[in-house]
Short mmCIF file of C-alpha atoms and ligand atoms in Angstrom, two decimals:
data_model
loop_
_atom_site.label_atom_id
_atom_site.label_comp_id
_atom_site.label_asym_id
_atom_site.label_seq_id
_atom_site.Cartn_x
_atom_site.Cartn_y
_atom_site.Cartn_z
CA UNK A 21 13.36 -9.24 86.75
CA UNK A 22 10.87 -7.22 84.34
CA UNK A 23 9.47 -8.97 81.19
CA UNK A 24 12.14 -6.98 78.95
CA UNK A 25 15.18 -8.62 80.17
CA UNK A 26 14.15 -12.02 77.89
CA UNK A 27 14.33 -10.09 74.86
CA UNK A 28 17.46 -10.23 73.11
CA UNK A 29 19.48 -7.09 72.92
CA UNK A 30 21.21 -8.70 69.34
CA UNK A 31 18.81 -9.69 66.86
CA UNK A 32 19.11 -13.35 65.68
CA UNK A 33 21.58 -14.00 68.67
CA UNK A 34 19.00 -14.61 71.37
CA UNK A 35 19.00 -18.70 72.07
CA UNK A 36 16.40 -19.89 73.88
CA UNK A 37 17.70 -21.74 77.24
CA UNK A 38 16.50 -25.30 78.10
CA UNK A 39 14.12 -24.69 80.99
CA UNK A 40 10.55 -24.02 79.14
CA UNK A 41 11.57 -27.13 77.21
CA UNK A 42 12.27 -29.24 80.35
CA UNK A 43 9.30 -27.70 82.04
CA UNK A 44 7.00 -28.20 78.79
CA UNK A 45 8.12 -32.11 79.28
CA UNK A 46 6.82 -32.01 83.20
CA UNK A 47 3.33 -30.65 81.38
CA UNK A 48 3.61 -32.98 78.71
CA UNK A 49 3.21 -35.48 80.92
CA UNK A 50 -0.27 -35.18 80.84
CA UNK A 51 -2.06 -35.83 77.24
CA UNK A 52 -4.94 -33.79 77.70
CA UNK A 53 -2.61 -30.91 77.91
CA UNK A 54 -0.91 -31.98 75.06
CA UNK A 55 -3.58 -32.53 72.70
CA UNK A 56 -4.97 -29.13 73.61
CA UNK A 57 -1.83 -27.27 73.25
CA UNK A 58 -1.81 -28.95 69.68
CA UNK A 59 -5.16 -27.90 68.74
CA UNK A 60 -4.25 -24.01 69.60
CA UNK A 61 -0.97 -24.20 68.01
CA UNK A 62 -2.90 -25.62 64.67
CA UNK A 63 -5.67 -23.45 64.95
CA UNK A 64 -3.34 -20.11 65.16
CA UNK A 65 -1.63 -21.52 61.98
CA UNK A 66 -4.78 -21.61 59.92
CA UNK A 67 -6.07 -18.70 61.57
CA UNK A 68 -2.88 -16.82 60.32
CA UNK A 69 -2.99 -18.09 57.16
CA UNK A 70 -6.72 -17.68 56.09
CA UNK A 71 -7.54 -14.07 58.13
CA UNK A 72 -3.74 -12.34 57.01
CA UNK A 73 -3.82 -10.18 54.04
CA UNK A 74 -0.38 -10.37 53.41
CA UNK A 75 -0.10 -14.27 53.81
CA UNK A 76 -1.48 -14.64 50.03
CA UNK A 77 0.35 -15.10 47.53
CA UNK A 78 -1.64 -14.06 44.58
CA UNK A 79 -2.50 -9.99 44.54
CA UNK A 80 -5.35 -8.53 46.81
CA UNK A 81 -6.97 -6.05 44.07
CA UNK A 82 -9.82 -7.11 42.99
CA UNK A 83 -9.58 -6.04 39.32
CA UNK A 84 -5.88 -7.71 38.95
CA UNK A 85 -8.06 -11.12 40.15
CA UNK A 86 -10.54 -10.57 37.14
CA UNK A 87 -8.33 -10.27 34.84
CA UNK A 88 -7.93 -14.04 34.75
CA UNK A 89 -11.66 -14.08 33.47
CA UNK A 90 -10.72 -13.29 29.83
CA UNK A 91 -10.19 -16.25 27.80
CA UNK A 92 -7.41 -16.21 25.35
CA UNK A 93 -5.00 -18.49 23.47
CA UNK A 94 -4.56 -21.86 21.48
CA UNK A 95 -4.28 -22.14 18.05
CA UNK A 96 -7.12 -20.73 16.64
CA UNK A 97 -6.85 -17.98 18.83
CA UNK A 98 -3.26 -17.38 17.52
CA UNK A 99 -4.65 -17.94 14.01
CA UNK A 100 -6.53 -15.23 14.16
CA UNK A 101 -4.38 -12.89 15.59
CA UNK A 102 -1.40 -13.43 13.03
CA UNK A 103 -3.88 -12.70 10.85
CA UNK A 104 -5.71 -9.85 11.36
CA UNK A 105 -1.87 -8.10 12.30
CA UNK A 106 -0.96 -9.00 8.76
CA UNK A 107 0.37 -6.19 6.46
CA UNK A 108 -1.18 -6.29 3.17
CA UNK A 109 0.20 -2.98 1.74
CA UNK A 110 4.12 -2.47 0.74
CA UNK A 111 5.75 -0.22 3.57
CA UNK A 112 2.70 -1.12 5.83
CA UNK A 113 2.87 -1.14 9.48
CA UNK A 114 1.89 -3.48 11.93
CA UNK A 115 -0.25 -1.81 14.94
CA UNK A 116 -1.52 -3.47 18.32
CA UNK A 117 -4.26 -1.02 19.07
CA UNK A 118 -5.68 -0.75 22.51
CA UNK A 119 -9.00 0.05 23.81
CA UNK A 120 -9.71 -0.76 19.76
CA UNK A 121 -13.62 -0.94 20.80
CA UNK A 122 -13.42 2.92 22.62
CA UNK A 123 -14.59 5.95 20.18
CA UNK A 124 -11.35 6.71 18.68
CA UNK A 125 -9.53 3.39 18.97
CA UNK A 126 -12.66 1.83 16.29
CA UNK A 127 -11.60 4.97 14.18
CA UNK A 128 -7.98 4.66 14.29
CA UNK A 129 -8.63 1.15 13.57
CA UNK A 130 -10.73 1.60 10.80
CA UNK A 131 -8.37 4.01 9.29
CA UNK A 132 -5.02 1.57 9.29
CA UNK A 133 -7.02 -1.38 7.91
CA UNK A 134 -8.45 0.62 4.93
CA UNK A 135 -5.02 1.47 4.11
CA UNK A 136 -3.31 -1.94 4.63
CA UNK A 137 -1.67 -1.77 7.59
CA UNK A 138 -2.08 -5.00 9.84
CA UNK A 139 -4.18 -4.20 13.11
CA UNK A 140 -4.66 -6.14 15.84
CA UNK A 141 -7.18 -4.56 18.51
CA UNK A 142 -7.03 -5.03 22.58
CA UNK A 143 -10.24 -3.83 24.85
CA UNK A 144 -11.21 -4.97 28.05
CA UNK A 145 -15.02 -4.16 27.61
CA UNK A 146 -15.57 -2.75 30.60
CA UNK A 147 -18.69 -1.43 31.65
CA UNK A 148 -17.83 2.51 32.26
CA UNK A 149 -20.36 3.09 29.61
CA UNK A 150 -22.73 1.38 27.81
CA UNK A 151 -21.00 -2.52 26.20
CA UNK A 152 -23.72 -2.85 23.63
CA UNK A 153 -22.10 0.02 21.94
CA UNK A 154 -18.64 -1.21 22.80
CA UNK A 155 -20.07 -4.77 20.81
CA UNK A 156 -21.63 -2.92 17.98
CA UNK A 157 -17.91 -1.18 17.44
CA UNK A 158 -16.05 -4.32 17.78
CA UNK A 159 -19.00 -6.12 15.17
CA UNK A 160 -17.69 -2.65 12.74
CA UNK A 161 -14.43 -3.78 13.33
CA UNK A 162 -14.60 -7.50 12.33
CA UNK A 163 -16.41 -6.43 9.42
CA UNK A 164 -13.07 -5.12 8.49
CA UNK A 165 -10.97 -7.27 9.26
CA UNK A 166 -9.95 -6.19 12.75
CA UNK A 167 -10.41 -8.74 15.43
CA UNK A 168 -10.28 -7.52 18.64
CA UNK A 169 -8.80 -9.30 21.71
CA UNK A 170 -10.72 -9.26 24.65
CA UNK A 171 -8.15 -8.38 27.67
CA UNK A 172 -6.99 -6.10 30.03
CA UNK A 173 -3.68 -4.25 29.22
CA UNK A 174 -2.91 -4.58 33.23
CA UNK A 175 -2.57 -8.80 32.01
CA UNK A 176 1.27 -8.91 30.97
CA UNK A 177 0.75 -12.61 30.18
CA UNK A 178 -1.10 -11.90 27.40
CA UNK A 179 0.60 -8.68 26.25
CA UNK A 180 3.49 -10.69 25.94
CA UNK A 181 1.88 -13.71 23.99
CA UNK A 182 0.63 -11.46 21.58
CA UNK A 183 4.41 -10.27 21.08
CA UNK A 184 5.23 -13.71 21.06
CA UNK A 185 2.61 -14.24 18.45
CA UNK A 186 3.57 -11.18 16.05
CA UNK A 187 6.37 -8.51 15.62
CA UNK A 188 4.30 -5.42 15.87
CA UNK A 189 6.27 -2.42 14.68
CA UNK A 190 4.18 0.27 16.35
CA UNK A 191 1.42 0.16 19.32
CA UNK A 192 -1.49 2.94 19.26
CA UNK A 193 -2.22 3.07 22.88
CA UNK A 194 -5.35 4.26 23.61
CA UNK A 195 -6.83 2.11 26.28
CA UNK A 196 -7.67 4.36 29.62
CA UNK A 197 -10.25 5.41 31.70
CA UNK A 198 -11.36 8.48 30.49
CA UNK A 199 -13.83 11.52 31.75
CA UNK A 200 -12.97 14.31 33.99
CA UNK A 201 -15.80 14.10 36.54
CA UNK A 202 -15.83 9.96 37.14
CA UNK A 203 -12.28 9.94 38.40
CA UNK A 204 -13.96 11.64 41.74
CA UNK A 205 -16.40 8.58 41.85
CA UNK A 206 -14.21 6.31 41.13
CA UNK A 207 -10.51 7.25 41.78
CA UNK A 208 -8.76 3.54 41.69
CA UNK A 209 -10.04 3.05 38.25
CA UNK A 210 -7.75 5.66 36.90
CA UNK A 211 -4.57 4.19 38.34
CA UNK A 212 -5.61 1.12 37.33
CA UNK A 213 -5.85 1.75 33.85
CA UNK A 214 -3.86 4.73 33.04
CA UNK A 215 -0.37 4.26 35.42
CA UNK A 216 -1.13 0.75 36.24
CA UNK A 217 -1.83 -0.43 32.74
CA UNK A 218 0.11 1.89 30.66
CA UNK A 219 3.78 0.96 32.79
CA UNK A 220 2.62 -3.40 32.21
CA UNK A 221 2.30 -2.42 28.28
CA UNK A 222 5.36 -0.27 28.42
CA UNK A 223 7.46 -3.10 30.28
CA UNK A 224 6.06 -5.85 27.54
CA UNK A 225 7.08 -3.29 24.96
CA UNK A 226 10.94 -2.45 25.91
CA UNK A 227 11.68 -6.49 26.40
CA UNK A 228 9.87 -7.27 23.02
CA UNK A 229 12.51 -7.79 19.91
CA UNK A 230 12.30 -5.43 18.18
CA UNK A 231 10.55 -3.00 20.23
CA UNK A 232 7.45 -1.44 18.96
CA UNK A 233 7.07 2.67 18.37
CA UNK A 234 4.53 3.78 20.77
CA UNK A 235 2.13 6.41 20.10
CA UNK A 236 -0.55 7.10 22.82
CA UNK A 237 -3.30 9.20 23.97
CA UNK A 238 -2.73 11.94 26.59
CA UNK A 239 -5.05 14.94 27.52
CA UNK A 240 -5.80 18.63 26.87
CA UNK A 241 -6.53 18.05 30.18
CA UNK A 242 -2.77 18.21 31.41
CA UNK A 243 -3.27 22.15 31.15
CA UNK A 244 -5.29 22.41 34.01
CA UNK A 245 -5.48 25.55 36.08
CA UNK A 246 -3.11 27.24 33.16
CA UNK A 247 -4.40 29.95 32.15
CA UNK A 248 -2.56 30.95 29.38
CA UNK A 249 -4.04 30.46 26.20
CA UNK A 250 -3.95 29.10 23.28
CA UNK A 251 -2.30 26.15 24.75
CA UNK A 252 1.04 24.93 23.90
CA UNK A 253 3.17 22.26 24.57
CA UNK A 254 5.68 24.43 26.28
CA UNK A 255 3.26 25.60 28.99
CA UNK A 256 3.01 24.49 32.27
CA UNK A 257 1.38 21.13 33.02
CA UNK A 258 1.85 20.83 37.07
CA UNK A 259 -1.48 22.29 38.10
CA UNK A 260 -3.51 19.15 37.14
CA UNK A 261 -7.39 20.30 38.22
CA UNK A 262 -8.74 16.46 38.20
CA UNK A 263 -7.02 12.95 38.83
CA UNK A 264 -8.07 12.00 35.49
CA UNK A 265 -6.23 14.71 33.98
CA UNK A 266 -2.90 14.08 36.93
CA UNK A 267 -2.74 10.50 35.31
CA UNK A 268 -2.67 11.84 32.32
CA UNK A 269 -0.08 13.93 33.47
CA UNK A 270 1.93 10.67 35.48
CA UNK A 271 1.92 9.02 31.91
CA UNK A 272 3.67 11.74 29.86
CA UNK A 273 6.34 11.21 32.49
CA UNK A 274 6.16 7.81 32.21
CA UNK A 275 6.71 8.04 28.85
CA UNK A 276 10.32 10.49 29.27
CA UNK A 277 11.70 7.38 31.88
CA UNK A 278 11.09 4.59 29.25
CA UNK A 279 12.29 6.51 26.43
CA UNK A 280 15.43 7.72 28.83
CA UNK A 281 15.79 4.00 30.49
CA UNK A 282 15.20 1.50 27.28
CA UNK A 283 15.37 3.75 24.21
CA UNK A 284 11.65 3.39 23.47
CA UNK A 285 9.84 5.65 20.64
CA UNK A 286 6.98 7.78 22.50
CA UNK A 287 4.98 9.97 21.15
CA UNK A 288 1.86 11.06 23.47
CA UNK A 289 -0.72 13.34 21.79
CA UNK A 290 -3.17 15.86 23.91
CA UNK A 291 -6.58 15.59 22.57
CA UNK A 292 -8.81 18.14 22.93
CA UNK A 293 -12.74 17.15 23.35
CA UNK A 294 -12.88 14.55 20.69
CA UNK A 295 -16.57 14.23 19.52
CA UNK A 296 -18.08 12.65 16.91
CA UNK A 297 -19.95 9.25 15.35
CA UNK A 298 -19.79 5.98 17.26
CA UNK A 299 -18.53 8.52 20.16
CA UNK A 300 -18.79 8.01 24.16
CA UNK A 301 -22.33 8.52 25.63
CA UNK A 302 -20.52 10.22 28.97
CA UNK A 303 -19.38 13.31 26.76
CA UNK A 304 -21.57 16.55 27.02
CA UNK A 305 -22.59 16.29 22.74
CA UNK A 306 -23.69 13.11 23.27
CA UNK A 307 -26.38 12.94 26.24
CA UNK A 308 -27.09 16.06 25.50
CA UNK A 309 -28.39 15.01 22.23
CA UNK A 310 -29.70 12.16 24.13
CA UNK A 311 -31.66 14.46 26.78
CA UNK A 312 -32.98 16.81 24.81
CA UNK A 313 -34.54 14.56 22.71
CA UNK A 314 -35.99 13.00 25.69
CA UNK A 315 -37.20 16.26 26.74
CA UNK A 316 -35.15 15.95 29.71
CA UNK A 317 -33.10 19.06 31.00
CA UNK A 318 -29.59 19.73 30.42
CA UNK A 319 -27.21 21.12 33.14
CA UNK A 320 -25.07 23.58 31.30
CA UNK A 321 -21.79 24.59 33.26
CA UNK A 322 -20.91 28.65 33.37
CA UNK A 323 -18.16 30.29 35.21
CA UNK A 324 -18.38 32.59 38.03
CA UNK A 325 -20.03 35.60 37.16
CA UNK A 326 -21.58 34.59 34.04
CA UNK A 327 -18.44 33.36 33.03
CA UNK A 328 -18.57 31.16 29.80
CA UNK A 329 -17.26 27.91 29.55
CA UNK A 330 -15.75 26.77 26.16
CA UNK A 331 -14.21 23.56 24.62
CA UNK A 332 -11.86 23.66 21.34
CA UNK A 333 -13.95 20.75 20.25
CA UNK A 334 -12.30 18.82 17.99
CA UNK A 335 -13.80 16.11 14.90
CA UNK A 336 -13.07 12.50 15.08
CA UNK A 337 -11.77 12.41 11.36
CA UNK A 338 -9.60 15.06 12.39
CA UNK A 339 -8.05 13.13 15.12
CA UNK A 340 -7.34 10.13 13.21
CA UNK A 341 -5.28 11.61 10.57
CA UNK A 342 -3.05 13.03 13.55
CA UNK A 343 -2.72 9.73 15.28
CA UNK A 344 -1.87 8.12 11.82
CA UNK A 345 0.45 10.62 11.13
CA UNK A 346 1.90 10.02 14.72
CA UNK A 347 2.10 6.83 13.55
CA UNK A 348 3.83 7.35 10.20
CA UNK A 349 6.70 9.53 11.66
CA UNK A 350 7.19 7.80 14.58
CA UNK A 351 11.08 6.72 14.57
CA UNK A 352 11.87 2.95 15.48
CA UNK A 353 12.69 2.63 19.14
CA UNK A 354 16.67 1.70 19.49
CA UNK A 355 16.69 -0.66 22.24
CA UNK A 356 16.95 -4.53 21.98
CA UNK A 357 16.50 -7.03 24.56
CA UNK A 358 15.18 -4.41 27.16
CA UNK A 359 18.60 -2.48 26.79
CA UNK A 360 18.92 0.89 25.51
CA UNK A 361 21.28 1.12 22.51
CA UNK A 362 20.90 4.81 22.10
CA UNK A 363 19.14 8.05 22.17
CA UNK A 364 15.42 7.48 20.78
CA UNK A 365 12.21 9.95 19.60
CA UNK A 366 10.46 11.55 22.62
CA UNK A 367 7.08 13.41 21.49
CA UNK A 368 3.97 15.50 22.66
CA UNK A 369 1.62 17.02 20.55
CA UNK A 370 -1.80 18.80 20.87
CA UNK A 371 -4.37 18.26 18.77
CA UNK A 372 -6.87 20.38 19.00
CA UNK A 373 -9.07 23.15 16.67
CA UNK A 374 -7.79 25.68 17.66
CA UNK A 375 -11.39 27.28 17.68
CA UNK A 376 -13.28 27.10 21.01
CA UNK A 377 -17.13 26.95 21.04
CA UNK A 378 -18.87 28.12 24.28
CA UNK A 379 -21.22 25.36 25.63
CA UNK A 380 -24.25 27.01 25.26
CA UNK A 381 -23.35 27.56 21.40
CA UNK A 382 -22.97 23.74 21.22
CA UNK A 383 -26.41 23.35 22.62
CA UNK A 384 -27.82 25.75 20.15
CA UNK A 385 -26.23 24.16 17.28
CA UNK A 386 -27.80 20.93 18.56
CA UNK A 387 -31.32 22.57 19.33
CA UNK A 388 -31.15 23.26 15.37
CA UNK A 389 -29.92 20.06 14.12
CA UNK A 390 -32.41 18.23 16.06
CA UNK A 391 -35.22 20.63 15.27
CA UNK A 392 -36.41 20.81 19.43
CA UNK A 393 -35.63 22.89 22.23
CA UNK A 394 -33.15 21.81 24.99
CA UNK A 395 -34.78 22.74 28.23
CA UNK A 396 -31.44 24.45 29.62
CA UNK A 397 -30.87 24.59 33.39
CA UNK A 398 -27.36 26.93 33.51
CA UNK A 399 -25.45 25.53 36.24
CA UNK A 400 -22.28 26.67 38.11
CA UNK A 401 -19.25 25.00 36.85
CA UNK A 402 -18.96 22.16 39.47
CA UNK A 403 -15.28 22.11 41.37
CA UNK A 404 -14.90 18.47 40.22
CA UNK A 405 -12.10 18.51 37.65
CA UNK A 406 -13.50 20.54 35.28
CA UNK A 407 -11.69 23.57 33.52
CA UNK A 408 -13.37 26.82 32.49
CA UNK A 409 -11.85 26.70 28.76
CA UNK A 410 -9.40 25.05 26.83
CA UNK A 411 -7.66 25.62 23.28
CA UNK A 412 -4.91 24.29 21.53
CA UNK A 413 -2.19 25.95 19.61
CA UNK A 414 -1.17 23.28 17.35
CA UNK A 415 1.35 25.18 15.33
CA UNK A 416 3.65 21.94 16.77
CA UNK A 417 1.38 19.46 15.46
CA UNK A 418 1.20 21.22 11.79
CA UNK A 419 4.85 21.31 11.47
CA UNK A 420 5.80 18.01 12.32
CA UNK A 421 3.04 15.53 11.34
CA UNK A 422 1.60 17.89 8.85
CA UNK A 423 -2.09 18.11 10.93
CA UNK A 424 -4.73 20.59 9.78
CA UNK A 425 -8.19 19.94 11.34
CA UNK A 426 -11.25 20.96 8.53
CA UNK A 427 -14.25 20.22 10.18
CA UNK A 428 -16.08 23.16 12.25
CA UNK A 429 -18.47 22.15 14.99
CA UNK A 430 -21.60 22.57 12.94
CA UNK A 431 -20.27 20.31 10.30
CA UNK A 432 -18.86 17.78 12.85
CA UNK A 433 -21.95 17.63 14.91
CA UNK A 434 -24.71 17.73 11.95
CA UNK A 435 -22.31 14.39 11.31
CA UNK A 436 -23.12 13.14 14.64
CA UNK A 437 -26.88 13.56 14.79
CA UNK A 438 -27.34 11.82 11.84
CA UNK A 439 -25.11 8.91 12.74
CA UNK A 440 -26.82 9.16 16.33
CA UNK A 441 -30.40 9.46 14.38
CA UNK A 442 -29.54 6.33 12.36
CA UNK A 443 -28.18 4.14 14.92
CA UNK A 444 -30.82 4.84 17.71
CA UNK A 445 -33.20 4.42 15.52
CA UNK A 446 -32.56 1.02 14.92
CA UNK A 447 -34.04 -0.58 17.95
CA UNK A 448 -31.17 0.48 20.08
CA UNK A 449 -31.86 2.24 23.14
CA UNK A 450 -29.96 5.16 24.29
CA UNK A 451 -28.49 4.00 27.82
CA UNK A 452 -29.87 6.63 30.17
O1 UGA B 510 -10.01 17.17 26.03
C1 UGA B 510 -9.83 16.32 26.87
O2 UGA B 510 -8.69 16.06 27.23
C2 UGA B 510 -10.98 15.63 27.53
O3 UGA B 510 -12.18 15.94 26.82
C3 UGA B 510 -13.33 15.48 27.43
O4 UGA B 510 -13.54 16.18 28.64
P1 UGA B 510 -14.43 17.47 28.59
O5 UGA B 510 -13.81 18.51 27.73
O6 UGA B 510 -14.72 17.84 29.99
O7 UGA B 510 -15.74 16.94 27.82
P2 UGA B 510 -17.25 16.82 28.26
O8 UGA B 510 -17.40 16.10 29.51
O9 UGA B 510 -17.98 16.34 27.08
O10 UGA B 510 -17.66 18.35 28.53
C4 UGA B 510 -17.69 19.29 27.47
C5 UGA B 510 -18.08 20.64 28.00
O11 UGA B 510 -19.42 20.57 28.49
C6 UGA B 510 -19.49 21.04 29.82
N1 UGA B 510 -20.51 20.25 30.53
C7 UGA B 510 -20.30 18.95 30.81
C8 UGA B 510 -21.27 18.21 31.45
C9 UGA B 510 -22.46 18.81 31.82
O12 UGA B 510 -23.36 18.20 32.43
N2 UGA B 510 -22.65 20.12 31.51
C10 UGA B 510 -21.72 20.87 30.87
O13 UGA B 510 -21.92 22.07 30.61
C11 UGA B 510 -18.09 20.86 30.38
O14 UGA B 510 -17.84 21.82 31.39
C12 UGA B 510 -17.23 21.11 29.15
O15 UGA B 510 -16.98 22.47 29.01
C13 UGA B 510 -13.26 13.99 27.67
O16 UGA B 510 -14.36 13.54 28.41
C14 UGA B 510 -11.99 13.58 28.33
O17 UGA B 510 -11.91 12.17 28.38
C15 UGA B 510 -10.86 14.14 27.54
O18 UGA B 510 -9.62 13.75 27.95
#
């Protein structure tokens, strides 16, 4: 008889017969036996418990674990959000903004509460760049009323408290992990926040009543290997050249299910190299304002053969008046109690310049604002993510939200240096 013939050939039908019972008794007779036979049969159980990755309950990622660090709620807490989402202009809106403490979430921000619209802000601080400037946006923010939630749009519990807490009529999302060359360092972090975390604030959004309009930040980047140019919303979009950019990508798709599933207003807008004040110290402008003042060298990416390399750069102030326009034509979402009652909006937009500057030009613009020489070492575009050029036809955008970017890259950058200038300047070291 081989060791097979015990299994049973029907699963869930195989009895065990009485002999290793009656035999275990004959062995049981003795209670050293017993008593050891205990002890292994105990210590597999803990051994299974404590050493199995699957036997835990609570999730294995490390980053849904942390999220239990923020501290939020209770009465004050509530306080101050109903407060800072009040509307205190007639035919206001009522915005949860996240990643308010990023460069163009304190903007955006900035913007609605100027003009009376409630805002609530949502950031998770985390360290991808330097917090202190993260803290000295969120210290802008309260001094205008905006308080700013600290939490991670991957914690549903609190998305859906602060639904619980107030009605919001529209969500800016804007919370991601951004930059095209990180996402080869650190891959996880982009799933994390920008599929992840974008499909937990999408599921909080088509149960709330009523649900919010969402309008949220997606990518020039989506264009990829395309190589037609200017860019427009009907090109291609399937040759994503960097996970950062095939997130990107993942959530314009996300988008088309929840508006198709739940009848939830979308509108995702493709930003093209947003630079500017109070921007993020991992863009080329701004440590390479950083570095040459330093003295340091700057790598400066060129194509094969010579090839240049160009960005439609576009200004901050530029950007906001598209998201708030976004914003303003945005049509209410027609589901209720996460049920689809009909057909609702489905957006994309570029917004862009629709004027690309060649690197090195951006450097020289910068060499004269800051009255020094950049020591330039011209390097070969690296085969990380990046993309040789990019520029948006926005034709799309100036129809339907009415956007017409003014500000050239000389006037947006001499903006820059002087905001740079002023805030370095004030005991505030540039993180290196
Ligand atoms: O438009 C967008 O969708 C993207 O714009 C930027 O990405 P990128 O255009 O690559 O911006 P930078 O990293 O500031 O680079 C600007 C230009 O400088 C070049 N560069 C960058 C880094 C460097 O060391 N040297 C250099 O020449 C890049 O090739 C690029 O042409 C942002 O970092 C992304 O988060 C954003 O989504």
């Amino acid at each position: 008889m081989s060791h097979l013939d015990n299994i049973p050939s029907t699963p869930g039908k195989f009895k065990m017969d009485k002999s290793p019972y009656i035999h275990r008794l004959r062995w049981h007779s003795s209670l050293t036996k017993l008593t050891f036979w205990s002890l292994v049969i105990l210590g597999s159980i803990l051994i299974f418990f404590f050493r199995s990755p699957s036997s835990s309950p609570l999730p294995s990622d490390h980053s849904r674990r942390s999220l239990s660090t923020y501290d939020w709620g209770g009465p004050a807490w509530e306080k101050r959000v109903r407060s800072s989402a009040r509307v205190r202009s007639r035919n206001g809106i009522s915005v949860l903004v996240t990643g308010a403490a990023g460069f163009v979430g304190t903007h955006v921000s900035v913007a609605l509460k100027r003009r009376g619209d409630g805002v609530l802000g949502l950031d998770n601080f985390n360290n991808y760049y330097d917090q202190s400037l993260k803290r000295a946006r969120q210290a802008l923010l309260e001094r205008t009323g905006v308080f700013v939630v600290e939490g991670d749009i991957n914690d549903s519990a609190l998305l859906k408290k602060l639904f619980e807490v107030v009605p919001f009529t529209h969500v800016m999302h804007l919370a991601a992990q951004a930059g095209v060359r990180y996402a080869m360092e650190n891959p996880s972090s982009y799933v994390h926040s920008n599929i992840a975390g974008l499909v937990s604030l999408l599921e909080v959004c088509k149960s709330a009543n009523p649900q919010p309009s969402i309008v949220w930040a997606s990518s020039s980047s989506v264009y990829g290997l395309n190589t037609k140019v200017p860019f427009s919303e009907k090109d291609r979009t399937d040759q994503p050249a960097s996970l950062y950019a095939a997130t990107k990508k993942a959530g314009e798709e996300i988008a088309h299910t929840y508006n198709h599933i739940y009848g939830l207003s979308l509108t995702g807008l493709r930003f093209f190299t947003v630079y500017g004040p109070w921007g993020r110290p991992d863009m080329a402008y701004f440590f390479f304002t950083r570095d040459i003042l330093k003295g340091k060298s700057i790598p400066i990416f060129e194509g094969a053969d010579h090839g240049t390399v160009a960005r439609d750069f576009t200004y901050i102030d530029d950007i906001v008046k598209g998201c708030l326009a976004a914003l303003d034509t945005a049509e209410k979402s027609t589901g209720s109690g996460g049920k689809k009652k009909g057909p609702a909006q489905l957006r994309v937009f570029n917004l862009g310049n629709t004027s690309p500057v060649p690197v090195s030009d951006l450097v020289s613009i910068l060499e004269k604002l800051l009255k020094m020489k950049a020591k330039r070492n011209i390097m070969k575009l690296p085969r990380n993510g990046d993309v040789q050029f990019t520029h948006a036809n926005i034709s799309l955008a100036q129809r339907e939200l009415g956007y017409k970017p003014t500000t050239d890259l000389q006037t947006g950058l001499k903006k820059f240096v002087r905001w740079y200038m002023n805030y370095y300047s004030q005991g505030k070291k540039a993180a290196g």
